[in-house]
mmCIF file of C-alpha atoms and ligand atoms in Angstrom:
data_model
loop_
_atom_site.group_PDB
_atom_site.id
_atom_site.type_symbol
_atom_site.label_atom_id
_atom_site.label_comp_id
_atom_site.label_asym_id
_atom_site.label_seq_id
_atom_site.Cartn_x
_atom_site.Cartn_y
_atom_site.Cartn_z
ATOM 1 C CA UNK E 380 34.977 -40.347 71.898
ATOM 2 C CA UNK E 381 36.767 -40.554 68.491
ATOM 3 C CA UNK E 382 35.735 -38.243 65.589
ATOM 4 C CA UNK E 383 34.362 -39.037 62.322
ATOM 5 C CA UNK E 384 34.589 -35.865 59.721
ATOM 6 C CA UNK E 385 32.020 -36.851 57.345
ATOM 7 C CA UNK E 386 30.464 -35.391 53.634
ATOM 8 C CA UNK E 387 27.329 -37.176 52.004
ATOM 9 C CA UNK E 388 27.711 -38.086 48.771
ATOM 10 C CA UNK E 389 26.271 -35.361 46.116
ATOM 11 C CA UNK E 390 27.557 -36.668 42.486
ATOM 12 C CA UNK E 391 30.612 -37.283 41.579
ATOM 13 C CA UNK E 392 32.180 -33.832 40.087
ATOM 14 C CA UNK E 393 30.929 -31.897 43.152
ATOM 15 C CA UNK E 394 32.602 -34.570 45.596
ATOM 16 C CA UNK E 395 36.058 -34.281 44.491
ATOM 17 C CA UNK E 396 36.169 -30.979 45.750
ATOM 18 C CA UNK E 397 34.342 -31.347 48.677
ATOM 19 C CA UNK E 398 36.462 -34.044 49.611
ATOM 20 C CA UNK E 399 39.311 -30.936 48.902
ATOM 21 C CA UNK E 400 37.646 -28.958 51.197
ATOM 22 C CA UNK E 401 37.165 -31.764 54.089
ATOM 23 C CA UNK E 402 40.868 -32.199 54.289
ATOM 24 C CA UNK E 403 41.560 -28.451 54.878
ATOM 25 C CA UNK E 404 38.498 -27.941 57.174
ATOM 26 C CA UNK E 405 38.906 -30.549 59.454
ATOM 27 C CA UNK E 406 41.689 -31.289 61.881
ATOM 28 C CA UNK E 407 42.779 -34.568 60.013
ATOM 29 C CA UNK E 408 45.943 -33.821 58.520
ATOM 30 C CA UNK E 409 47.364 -31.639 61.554
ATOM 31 C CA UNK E 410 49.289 -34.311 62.933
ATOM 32 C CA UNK E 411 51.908 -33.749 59.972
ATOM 33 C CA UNK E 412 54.961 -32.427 59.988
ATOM 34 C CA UNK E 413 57.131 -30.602 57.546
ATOM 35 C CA UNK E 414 59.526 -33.846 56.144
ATOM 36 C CA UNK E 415 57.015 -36.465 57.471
ATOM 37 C CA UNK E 416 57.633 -39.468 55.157
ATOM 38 C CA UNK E 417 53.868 -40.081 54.474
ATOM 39 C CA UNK E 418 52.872 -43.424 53.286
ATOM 40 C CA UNK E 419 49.088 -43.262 51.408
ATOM 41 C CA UNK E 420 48.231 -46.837 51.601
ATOM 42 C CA UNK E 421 45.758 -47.434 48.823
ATOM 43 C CA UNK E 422 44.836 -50.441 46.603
ATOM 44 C CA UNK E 423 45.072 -49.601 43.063
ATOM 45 C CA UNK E 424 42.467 -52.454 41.936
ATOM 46 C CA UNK E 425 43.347 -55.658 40.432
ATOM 47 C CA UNK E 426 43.766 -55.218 36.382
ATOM 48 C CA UNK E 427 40.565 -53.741 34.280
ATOM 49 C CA UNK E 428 38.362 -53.778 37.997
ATOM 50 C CA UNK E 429 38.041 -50.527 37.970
ATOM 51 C CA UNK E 430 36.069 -49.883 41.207
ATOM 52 C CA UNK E 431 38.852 -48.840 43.565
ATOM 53 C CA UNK E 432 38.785 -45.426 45.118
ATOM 54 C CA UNK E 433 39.261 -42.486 42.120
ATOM 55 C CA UNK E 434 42.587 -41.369 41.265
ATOM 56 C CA UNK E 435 41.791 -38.046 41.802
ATOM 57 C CA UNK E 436 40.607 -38.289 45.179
ATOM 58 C CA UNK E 437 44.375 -39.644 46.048
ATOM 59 C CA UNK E 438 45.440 -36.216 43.763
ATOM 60 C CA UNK E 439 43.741 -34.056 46.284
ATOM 61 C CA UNK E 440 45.441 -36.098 49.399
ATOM 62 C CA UNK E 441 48.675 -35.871 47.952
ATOM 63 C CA UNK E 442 48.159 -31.915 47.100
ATOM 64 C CA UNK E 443 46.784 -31.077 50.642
ATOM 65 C CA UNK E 444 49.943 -33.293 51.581
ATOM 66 C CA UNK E 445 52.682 -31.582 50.090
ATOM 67 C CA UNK E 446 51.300 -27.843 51.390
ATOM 68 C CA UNK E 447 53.067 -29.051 54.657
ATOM 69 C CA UNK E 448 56.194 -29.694 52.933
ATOM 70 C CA UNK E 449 56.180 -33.317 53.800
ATOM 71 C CA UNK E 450 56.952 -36.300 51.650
ATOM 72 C CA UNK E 451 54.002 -37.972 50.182
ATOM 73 C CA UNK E 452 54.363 -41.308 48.461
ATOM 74 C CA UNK E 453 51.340 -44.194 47.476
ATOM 75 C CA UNK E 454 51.948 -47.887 48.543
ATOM 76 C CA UNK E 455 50.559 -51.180 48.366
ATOM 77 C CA UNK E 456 52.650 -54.934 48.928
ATOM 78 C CA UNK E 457 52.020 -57.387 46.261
ATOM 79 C CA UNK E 458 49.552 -60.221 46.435
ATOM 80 C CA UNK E 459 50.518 -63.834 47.499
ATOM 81 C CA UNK E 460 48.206 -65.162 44.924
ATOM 82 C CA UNK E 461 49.532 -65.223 41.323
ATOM 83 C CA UNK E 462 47.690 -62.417 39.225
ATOM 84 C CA UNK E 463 48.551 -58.578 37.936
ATOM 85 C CA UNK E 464 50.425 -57.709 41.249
ATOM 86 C CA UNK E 465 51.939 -60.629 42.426
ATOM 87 C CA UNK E 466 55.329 -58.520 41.237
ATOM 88 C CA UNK E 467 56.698 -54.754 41.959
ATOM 89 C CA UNK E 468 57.277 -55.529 38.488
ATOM 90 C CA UNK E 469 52.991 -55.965 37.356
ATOM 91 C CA UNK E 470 52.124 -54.225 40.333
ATOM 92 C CA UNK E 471 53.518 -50.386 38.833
ATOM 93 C CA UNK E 472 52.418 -51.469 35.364
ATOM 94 C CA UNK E 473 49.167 -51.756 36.605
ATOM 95 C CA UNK E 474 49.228 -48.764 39.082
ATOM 96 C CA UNK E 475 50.069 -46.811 35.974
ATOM 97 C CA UNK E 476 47.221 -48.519 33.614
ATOM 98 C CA UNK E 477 44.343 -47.677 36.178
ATOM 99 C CA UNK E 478 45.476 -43.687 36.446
ATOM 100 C CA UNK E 479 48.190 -44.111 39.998
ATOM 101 C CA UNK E 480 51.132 -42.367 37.940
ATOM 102 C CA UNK E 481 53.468 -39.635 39.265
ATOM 103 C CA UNK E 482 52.424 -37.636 36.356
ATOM 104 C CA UNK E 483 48.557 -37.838 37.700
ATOM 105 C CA UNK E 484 48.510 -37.925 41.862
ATOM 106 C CA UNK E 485 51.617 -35.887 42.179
ATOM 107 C CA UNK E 486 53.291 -38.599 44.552
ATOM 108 C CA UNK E 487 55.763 -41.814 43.588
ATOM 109 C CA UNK E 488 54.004 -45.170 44.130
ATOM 110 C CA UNK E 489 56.578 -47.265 46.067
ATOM 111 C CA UNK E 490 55.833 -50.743 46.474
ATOM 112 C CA UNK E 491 56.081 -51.776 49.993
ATOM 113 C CA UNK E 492 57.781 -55.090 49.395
ATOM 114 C CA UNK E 493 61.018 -54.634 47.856
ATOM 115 C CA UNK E 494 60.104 -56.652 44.207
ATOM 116 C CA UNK E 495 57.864 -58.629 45.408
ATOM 117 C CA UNK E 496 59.474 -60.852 47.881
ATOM 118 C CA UNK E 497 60.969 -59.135 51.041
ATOM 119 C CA UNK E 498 60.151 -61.553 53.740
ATOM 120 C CA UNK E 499 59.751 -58.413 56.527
ATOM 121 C CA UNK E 500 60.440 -58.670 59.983
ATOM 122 C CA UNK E 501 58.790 -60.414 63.039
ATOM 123 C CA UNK E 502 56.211 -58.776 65.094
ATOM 124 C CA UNK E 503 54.461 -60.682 68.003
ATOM 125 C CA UNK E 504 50.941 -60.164 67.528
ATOM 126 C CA UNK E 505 47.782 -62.595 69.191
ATOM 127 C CA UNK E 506 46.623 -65.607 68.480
ATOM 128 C CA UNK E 507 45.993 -67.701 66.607
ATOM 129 C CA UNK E 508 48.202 -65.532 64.701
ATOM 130 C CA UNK E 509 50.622 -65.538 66.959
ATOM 131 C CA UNK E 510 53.424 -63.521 64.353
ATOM 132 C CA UNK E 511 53.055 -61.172 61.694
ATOM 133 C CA UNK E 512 55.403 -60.439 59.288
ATOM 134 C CA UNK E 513 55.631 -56.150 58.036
ATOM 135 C CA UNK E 514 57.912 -55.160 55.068
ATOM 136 C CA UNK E 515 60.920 -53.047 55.984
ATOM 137 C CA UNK E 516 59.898 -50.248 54.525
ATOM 138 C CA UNK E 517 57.201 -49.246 57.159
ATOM 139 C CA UNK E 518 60.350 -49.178 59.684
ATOM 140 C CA UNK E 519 61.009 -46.115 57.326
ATOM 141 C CA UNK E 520 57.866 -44.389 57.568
ATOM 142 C CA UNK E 521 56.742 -41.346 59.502
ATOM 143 C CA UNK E 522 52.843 -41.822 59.445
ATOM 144 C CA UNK E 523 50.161 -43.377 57.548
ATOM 145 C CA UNK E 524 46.996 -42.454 55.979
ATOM 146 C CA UNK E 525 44.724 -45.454 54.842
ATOM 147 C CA UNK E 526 42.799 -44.425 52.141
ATOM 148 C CA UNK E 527 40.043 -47.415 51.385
ATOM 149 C CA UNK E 528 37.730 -48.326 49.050
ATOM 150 C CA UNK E 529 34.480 -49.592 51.172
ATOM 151 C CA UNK E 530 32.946 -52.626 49.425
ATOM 152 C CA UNK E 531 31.713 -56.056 50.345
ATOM 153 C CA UNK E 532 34.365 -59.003 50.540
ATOM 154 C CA UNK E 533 34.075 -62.966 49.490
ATOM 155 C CA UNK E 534 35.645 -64.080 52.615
ATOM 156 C CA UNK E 535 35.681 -61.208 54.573
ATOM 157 C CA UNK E 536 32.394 -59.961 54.228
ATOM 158 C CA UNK E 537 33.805 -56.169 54.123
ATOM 159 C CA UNK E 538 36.897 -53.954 53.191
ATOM 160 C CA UNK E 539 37.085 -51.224 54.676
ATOM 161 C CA UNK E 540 40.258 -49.592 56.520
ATOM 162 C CA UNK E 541 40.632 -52.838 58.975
ATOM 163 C CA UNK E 542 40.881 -54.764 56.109
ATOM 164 C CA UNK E 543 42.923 -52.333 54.137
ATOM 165 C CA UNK E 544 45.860 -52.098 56.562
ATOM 166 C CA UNK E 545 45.786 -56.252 57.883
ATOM 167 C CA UNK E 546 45.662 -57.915 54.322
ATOM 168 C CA UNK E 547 47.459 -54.721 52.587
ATOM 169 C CA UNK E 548 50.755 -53.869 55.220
ATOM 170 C CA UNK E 549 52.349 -57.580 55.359
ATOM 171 C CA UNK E 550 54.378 -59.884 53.590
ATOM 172 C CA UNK E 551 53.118 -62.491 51.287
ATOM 173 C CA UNK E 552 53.152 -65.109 54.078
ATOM 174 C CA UNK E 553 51.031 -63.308 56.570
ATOM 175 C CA UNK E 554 48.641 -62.770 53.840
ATOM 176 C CA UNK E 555 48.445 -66.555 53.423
ATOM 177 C CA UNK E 556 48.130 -67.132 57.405
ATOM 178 C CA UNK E 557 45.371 -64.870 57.638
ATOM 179 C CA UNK E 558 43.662 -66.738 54.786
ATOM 180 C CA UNK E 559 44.474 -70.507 55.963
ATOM 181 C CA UNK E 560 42.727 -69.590 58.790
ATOM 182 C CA UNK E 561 39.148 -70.253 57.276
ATOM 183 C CA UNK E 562 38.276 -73.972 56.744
ATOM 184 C CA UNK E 563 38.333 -75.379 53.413
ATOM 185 C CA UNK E 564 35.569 -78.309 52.917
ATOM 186 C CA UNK E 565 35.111 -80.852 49.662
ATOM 187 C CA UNK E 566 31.710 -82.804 49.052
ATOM 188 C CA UNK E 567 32.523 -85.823 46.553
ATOM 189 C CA UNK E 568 29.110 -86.167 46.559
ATOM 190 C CA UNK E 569 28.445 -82.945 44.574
ATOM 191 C CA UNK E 570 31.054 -83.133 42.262
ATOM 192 C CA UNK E 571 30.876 -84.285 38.561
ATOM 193 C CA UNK E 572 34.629 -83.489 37.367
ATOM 194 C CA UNK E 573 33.458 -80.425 35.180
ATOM 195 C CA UNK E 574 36.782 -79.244 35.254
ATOM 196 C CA UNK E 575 35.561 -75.747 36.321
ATOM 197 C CA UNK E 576 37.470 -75.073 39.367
ATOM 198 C CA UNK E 577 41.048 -76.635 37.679
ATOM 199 C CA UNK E 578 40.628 -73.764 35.185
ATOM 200 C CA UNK E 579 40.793 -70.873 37.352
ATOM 201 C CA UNK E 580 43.273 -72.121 40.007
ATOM 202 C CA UNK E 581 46.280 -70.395 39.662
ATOM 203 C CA UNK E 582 48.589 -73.245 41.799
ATOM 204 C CA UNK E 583 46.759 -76.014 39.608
ATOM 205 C CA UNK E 584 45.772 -78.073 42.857
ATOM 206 C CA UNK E 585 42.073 -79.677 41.644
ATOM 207 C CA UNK E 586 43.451 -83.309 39.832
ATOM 208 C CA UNK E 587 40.608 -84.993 37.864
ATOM 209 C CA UNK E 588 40.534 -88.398 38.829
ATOM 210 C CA UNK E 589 37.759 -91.190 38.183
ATOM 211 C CA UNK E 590 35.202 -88.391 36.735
ATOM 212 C CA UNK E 591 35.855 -86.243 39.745
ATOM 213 C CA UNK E 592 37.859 -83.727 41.546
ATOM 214 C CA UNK E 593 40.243 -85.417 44.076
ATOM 215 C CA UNK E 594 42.085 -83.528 46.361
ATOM 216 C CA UNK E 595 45.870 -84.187 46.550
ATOM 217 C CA UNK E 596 46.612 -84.111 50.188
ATOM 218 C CA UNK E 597 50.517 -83.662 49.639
ATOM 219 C CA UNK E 598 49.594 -80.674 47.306
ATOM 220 C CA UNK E 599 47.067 -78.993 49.756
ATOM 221 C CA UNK E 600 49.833 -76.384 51.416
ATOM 222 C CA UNK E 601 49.858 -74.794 48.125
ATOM 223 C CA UNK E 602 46.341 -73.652 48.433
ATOM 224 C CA UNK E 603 45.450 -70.087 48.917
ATOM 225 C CA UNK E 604 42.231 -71.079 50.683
ATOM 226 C CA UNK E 605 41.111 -68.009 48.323
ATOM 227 C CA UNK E 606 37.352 -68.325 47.112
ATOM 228 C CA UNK E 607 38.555 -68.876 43.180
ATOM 229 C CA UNK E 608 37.488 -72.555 42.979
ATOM 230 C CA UNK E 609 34.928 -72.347 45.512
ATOM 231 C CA UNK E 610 33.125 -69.499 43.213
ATOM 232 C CA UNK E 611 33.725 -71.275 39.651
ATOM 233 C CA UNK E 612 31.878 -74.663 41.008
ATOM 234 C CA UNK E 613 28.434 -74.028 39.974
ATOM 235 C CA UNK E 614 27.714 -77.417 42.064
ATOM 236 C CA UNK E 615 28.393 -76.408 45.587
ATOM 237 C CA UNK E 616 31.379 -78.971 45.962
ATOM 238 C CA UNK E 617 33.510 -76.699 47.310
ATOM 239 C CA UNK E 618 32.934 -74.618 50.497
ATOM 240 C CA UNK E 619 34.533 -72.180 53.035
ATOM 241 C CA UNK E 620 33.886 -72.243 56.179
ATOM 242 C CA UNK E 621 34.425 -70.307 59.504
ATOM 243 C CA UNK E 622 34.588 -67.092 57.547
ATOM 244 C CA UNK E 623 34.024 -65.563 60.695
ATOM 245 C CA UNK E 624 37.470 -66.577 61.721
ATOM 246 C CA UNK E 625 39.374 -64.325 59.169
ATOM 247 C CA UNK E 626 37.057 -61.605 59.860
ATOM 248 C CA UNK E 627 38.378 -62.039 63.293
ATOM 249 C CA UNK E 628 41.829 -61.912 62.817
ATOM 250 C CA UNK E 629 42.046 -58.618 60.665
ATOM 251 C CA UNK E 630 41.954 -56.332 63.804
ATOM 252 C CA UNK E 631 45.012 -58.115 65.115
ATOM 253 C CA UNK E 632 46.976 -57.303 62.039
ATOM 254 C CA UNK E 633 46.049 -53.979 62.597
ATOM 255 C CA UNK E 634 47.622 -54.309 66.294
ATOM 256 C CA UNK E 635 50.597 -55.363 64.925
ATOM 257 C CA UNK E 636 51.280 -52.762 62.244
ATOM 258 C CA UNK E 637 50.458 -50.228 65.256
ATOM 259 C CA UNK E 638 53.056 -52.003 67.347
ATOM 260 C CA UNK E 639 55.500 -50.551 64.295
ATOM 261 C CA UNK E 640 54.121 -47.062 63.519
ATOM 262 C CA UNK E 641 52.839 -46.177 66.510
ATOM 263 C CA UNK E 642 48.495 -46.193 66.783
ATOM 264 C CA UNK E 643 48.622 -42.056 66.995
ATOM 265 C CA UNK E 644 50.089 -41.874 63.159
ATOM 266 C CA UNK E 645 47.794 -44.129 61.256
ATOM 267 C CA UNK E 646 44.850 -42.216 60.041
ATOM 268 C CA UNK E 647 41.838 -43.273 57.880
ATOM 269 C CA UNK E 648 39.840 -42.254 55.329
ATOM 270 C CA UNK E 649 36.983 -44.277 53.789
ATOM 271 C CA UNK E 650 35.392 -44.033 50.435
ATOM 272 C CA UNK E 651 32.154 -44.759 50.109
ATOM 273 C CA UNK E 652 30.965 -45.104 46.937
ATOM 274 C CA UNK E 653 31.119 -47.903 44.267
ATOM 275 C CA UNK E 654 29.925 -50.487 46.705
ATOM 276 C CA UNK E 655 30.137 -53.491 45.020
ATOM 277 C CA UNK E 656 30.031 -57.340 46.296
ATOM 278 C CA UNK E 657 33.732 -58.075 45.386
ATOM 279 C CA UNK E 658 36.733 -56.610 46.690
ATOM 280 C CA UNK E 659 39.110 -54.705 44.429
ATOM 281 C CA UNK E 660 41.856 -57.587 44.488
ATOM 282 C CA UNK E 661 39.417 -59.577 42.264
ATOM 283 C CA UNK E 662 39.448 -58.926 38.448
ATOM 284 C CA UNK E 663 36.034 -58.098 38.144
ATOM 285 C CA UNK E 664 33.684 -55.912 40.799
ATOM 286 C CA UNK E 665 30.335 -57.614 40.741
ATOM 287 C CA UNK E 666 26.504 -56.370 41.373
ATOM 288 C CA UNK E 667 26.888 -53.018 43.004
ATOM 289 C CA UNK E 668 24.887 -53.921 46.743
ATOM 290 C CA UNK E 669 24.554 -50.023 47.801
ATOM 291 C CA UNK E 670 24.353 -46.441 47.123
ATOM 292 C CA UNK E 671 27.096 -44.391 47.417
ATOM 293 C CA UNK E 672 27.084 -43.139 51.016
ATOM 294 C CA UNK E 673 30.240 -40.486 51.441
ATOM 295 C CA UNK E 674 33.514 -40.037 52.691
ATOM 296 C CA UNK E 675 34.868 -40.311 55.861
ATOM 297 C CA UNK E 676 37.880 -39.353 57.673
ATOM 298 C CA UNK E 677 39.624 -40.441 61.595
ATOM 299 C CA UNK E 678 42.406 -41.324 63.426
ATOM 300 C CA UNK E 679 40.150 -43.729 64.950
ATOM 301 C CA UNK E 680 40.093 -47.248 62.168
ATOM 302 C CA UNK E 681 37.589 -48.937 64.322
ATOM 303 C CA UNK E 682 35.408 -45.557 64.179
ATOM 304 C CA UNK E 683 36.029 -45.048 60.412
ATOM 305 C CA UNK E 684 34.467 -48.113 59.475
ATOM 306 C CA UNK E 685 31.838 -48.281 61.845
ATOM 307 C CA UNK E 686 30.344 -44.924 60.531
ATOM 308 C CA UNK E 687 30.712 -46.389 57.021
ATOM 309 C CA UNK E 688 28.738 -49.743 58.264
ATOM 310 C CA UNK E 689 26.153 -47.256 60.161
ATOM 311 C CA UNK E 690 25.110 -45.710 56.908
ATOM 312 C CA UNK E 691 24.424 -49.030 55.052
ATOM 313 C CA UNK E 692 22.397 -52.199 55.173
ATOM 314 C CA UNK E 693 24.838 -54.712 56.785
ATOM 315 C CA UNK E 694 22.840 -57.757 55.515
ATOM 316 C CA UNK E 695 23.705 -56.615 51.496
ATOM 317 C CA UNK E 696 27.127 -57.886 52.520
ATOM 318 C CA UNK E 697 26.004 -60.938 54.138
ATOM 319 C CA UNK E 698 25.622 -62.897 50.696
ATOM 320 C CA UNK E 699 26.451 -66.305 50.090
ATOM 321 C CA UNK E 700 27.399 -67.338 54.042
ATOM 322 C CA UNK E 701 29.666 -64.146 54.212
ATOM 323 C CA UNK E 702 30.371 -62.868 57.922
ATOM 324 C CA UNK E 703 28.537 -60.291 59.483
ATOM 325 C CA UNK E 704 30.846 -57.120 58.113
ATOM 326 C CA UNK E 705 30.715 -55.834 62.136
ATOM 327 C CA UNK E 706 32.818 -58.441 63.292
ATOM 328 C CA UNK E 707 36.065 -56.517 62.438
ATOM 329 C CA UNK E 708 35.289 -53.718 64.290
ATOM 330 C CA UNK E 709 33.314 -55.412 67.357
ATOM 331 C CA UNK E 710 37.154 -56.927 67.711
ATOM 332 C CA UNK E 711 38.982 -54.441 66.765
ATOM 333 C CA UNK E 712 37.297 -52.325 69.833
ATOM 334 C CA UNK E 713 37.939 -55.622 71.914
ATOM 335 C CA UNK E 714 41.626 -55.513 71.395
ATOM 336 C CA UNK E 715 41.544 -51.775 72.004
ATOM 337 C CA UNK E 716 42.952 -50.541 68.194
ATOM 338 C CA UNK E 717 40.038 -47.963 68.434
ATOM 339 C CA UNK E 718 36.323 -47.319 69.200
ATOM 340 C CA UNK E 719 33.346 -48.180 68.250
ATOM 341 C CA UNK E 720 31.797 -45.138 69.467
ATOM 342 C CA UNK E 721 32.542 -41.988 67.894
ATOM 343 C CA UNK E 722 30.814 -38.391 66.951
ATOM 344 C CA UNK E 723 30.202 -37.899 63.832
ATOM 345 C CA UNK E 724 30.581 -34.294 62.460
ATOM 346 C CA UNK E 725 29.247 -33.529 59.235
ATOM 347 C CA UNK E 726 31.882 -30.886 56.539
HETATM 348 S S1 SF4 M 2254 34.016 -77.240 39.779
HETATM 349 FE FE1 SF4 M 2254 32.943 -78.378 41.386
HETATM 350 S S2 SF4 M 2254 31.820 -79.948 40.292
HETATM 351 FE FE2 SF4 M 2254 33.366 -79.173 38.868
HETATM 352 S S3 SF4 M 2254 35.135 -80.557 39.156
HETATM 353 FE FE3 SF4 M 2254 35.433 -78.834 40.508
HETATM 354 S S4 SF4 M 2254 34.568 -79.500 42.466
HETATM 355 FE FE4 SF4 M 2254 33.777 -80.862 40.906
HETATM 356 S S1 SF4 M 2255 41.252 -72.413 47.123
HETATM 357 FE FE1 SF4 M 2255 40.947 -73.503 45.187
HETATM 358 S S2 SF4 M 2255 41.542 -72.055 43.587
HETATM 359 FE FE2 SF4 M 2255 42.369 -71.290 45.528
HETATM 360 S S3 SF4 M 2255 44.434 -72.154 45.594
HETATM 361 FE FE3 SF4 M 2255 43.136 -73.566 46.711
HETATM 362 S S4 SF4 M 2255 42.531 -75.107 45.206
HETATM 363 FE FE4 SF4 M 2255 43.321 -73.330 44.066
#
C-alpha cells in the first residue's frame, strides 16, 4: 500500500515550516542522489491569478533539494492557447512577476519546451490517444517532483498531480488532443449574436452572421475546445460535452511520461489550500469551493490525489456539468500508474 505523508493545514506562517519539516522527516526525498538533475514541475499561474501554490513553499523544496548536492531546477511547457505563456519568452516574464525568480526559490526556471515550440518526441501511449508527444528536455532529466496546486477545473473537474503532469509535461499538440477530445455542441436556438463569445476567443472563430453566431466549419480545427466562449455566453448556446472523456484521458498521459522517466522517479506533492473553482491557467481564480485542507506528499500520483479528494466534498467540484473529480484516479489505478489505496501518515 502506497504512503501518503500528510500535515493539516494550521495558518499560513506556521505551514511553511511545517511543510520544511515534512520534507526532512519523511522518506520522500531519499530517492535522490548527489547530481540528480531534478525537475520541480510547478505551474506558476496564468498572469495576476495569483492562486497557484506559494513561492515559498517551492523555496523550501529547492533548499531541502540542494542539501543532497543535486541539481534543482522549476519547469513548466507553454500553453497551446494564446495568453501570458504561450512563449518561453511571456512564460519567464511571468514566472518572475508572480515571485518564481532565481533570486527567490534558489533554483533556475527552465522552460520545458525549447521557446515555445519544440514539437517533442513520440511516445505510444492508449487510446484514444493513441501518441503523446514529451519535450526533449525530460530525456535529460534524472527525476521529478510534481508539486500541484489542488483546485477545481472547467473541463476537468480537478487539478491535482494527474492533471499537473498530463496537461503540464507535453507539447502544445498533445495539449490540444487531450482537449479535442470533449464534444463541442452549438444551439442556434439560444443564440442572439451578442457578440460575447467573439470577444474573448483568442483564434477569432465565432462569425456573426444574420443576428447570430454561425460556426465556420472550415475554421473549426482552430478551436481549442477550451471553455472561453462556452463561459462568456450568458445564453447557454454553447456547451461541452463528454467532460468525462478528458478526465479520462489524463491518467494515460501520465503513463506515457512514466514510459520516459521511469514511474519510480516521479514523486508528488499536493497543495491544498486556495481551493478555488478555476484552474491556475485561467486569468482569474473564481469563488473559493473549500477550506484549505494540507499538504501531501508520495511517490504514489494516484494516492496523492486521492487523499487530497478524501479530505474534501467532491460534489463542490461538480459545478456546472463538471466530471466527477474521481475519475482521474479511478483510471489512473485502472491503468496501473498507482493506487488508490494508500496509508496515510500524519508529520
Ligand atoms: S455569446 Fe452565446 S448568445 Fe452571444 S453570440 Fe455567442 S453563442 Fe450567441
Ligand atoms: S472553444 Fe470557443 S473560445 Fe475556445 S477556441 Fe473554440 S471557438 Fe474559440
Amino acid at each position: 500500500m502506497s504512503k501518503v505523508y500528510y500535515t493539516p493545514w494550521r495558518n499560513d506562517l506556521e505551514m511553511v515550516d511545517k511543510f520544511n519539516k515534512i520534507l526532512r522527516k519523511s522518506n520522500f526525498l531519499d530517492n535522490i542522489e548527489k547530481d540528480d538533475r531534478i525537475a520541480i514541475k510547478l505551474h506558476i499561474g496564468e498572469y495576476k491569478n495569483f492562486a497557484h501554490v506559494h513561492p515559498l513553499y517551492i523555496k523550501g523544496l529547492v533548499s531541502a533539494l540542494l542539501e543532497k548536492d543535486c541539481e534543482p531546477f522549476l519547469t513548466d511547457t507553454t500553453t497551446y492557447y494564446c495568453g501570458h505563456r504561450f512563449s518561453a519568452v511571456g512564460m519567464l516574464k511571468n514566472a518572475f512577476y508572480h515571485g518564481f525568480s532565481f533570486a527567490n526559490i534558489g533554483a533556475p526556471f527552465i522552460v520545458a519546451d525549447g521557446l515555445g515550440d519544440d514539437k517533442g518526441f513520440s511516445v505510444k501511449v492508449r487510446s484514444p490517444l493513441n501518441e503523446l508527444f514529451v519535450p526533449n528536455l525530460f530525456r535529460e532529466v534524472d527525476k521529478m517532483i510534481v508539486f500541484s496546486h489542488c483546485k477545481g477545473h472547467g473541463l476537468t473537474g480537478f487539478g491535482g498531480s494527474i492533471k499537473n503532469v498530463a496537461m503540464g509535461c507535453v507539447t502544445k499538440k498533445s495539449k490540444l488532443d487531450m482537449h479535442k477530445v470533449v464534444k463541442f455542441c452549438y444551439n442556434d436556438a439560444l443564440c442572439d449574436g451578442c457578440d460575447a463569445c467573439k470577444d474573448v476567443c483568442d483564434r477569432e472563430i465565432p462569425l456573426m452572421e444574420n443576428g447570430k453566431r454561425n460556426l465556420s466549419l472550415e475554421k473549426r480545427e482552430d478551436c481549442m475546445h477550451c471553455p472561453a466562449c462556452m463561459e462568456a455566453c450568458s445564453r447557454g448556446a454553447i456547451k461541452l460535452e463528454e467532460l468525462e472523456k478528458i478526465a479520462q484521458v489524463l491518467p494515460l498521459a501520465v503513463e506515457g511520461i512514466y514510459k520516459v522517466l521511469g514511474k519510480e522517479n516521479v514523486r508528488s506533492i499536493n497543495w491544498g489550500a486556495n481551493i478555488v473553482e478555476y484552474c491556475d491557467c485561467m486569468p482569474f481564480p473564481g469563488r473559493t469551493i473549500g477550506k484549505n485542507t494540507g499538504i501531501y506528499l508520495s511517490d504514489d500520483i494516484v494516492a496523492a490525489d486521492k487523499a487530497f479528494l478524501d479530505d474534501v466534498n467532491k460534489s463542490t467540484f461538480m459545478i456546472d456539468g463538471r466530471p466527477d473529480p474521481e475519475i482521474q484516479t479511478i483510471e489512473g489505478e485502472k491503468i496501473g500508474i498507482g493506487k488508490m489505496d494508500y496509508e496515510r501518515v500524519i508529520l
